[in-house]
Amino acid sequence: MEIKVDDLTDPRIADFLEEHISDMKSVSPPESKHALDLDALKEPDITFWSVWQQGDLIGCGAIKELDKTHGEIKSMRTCSSKRGSGIGASLLKHILDEAALRGYERVSLETGSMPFFDPARKLYSKFGFNFCQPFADYKLDANSVFMELKLPNA
């Protein structure tokens, strides 16, 4: 498995992200969908990683710098055929290691509150994320759950 910073130019990334957006639209009402599209992920304050195995795209994730001490995890996804195999955990560890190298004091995220998102919430909890109030520009929303992790270097 290889995790690499990705410039988002490979058409397979666009297809993978479109599947992610479609999944989010199928379970979240439009006002509660916070998944970023391809263009939004190209913003300079976002670093995007893709995960590859034997030439196949199997996962992705990103971190958005909210300020010099605070990052937000975005677009975490594992392909459906590989879910539960540890790819998400490996990618999350990679992203958190990068956040620590950047000197972030905390990392936050928004995910859904519906049963579809149970595996994601369990993964984040396993890594020490705790539930928190909305951050950045988010508002309280019954369809969203907010979590944060204070990093050890804080």
Short mmCIF file of C-alpha atoms in Angstrom, two decimals, residues 62-114:
data_model
loop_
_atom_site.label_atom_id
_atom_site.label_comp_id
_atom_site.label_asym_id
_atom_site.label_seq_id
_atom_site.Cartn_x
_atom_site.Cartn_y
_atom_site.Cartn_z
CA ALA A 62 -7.17 15.32 3.07
CA ILE A 63 -6.34 17.91 5.68
CA LYS A 64 -7.37 21.53 5.50
CA GLU A 65 -5.36 24.09 7.43
CA LEU A 66 -7.85 26.19 9.38
CA ASP A 67 -5.03 28.16 11.02
CA LYS A 68 -1.40 27.49 12.01
CA THR A 69 -2.46 25.32 14.96
CA HIS A 70 -5.67 23.70 13.73
CA GLY A 71 -6.36 21.28 10.88
CA GLU A 72 -9.55 19.68 9.62
CA ILE A 73 -9.74 16.18 8.17
CA LYS A 74 -11.69 16.08 4.89
CA SER A 75 -12.66 13.50 2.27
CA MET A 76 -11.67 10.33 4.11
CA ARG A 77 -12.79 7.38 2.01
CA THR A 78 -11.90 3.74 1.43
CA CYS A 79 -13.20 1.90 -1.63
CA SER A 80 -16.17 -0.30 -0.75
CA SER A 81 -14.33 -3.56 -1.51
CA LYS A 82 -11.58 -2.73 1.01
CA ARG A 83 -13.60 -1.30 3.90
CA GLY A 84 -12.70 -2.81 7.25
CA SER A 85 -9.23 -3.85 6.08
CA GLY A 86 -7.23 -1.17 7.93
CA ILE A 87 -6.74 1.24 5.04
CA GLY A 88 -8.66 4.03 6.77
CA ALA A 89 -6.64 3.54 9.96
CA SER A 90 -3.35 3.66 8.05
CA LEU A 91 -4.38 6.80 6.21
CA LEU A 92 -5.67 8.49 9.36
CA LYS A 93 -2.36 7.74 11.14
CA HIS A 94 -0.52 9.22 8.15
CA ILE A 95 -2.62 12.39 8.24
CA LEU A 96 -2.23 12.77 12.01
CA ASP A 97 1.53 12.31 11.73
CA GLU A 98 1.60 15.10 9.12
CA ALA A 99 -0.55 17.32 11.36
CA ALA A 100 1.92 16.81 14.21
CA LEU A 101 4.87 17.63 11.91
CA ARG A 102 3.11 20.86 10.97
CA GLY A 103 2.80 21.76 14.64
CA TYR A 104 -0.98 21.60 14.80
CA GLU A 105 -2.33 21.55 18.33
CA ARG A 106 -5.60 19.93 17.31
CA VAL A 107 -7.33 18.25 14.41
CA SER A 108 -11.09 18.43 13.96
CA LEU A 109 -13.60 16.82 11.64
CA GLU A 110 -17.25 16.72 10.72
CA THR A 111 -18.97 13.48 9.85
CA GLY A 112 -22.54 12.32 9.62
CA SER A 113 -24.73 11.28 12.55
CA MET A 114 -26.59 8.57 10.62
#
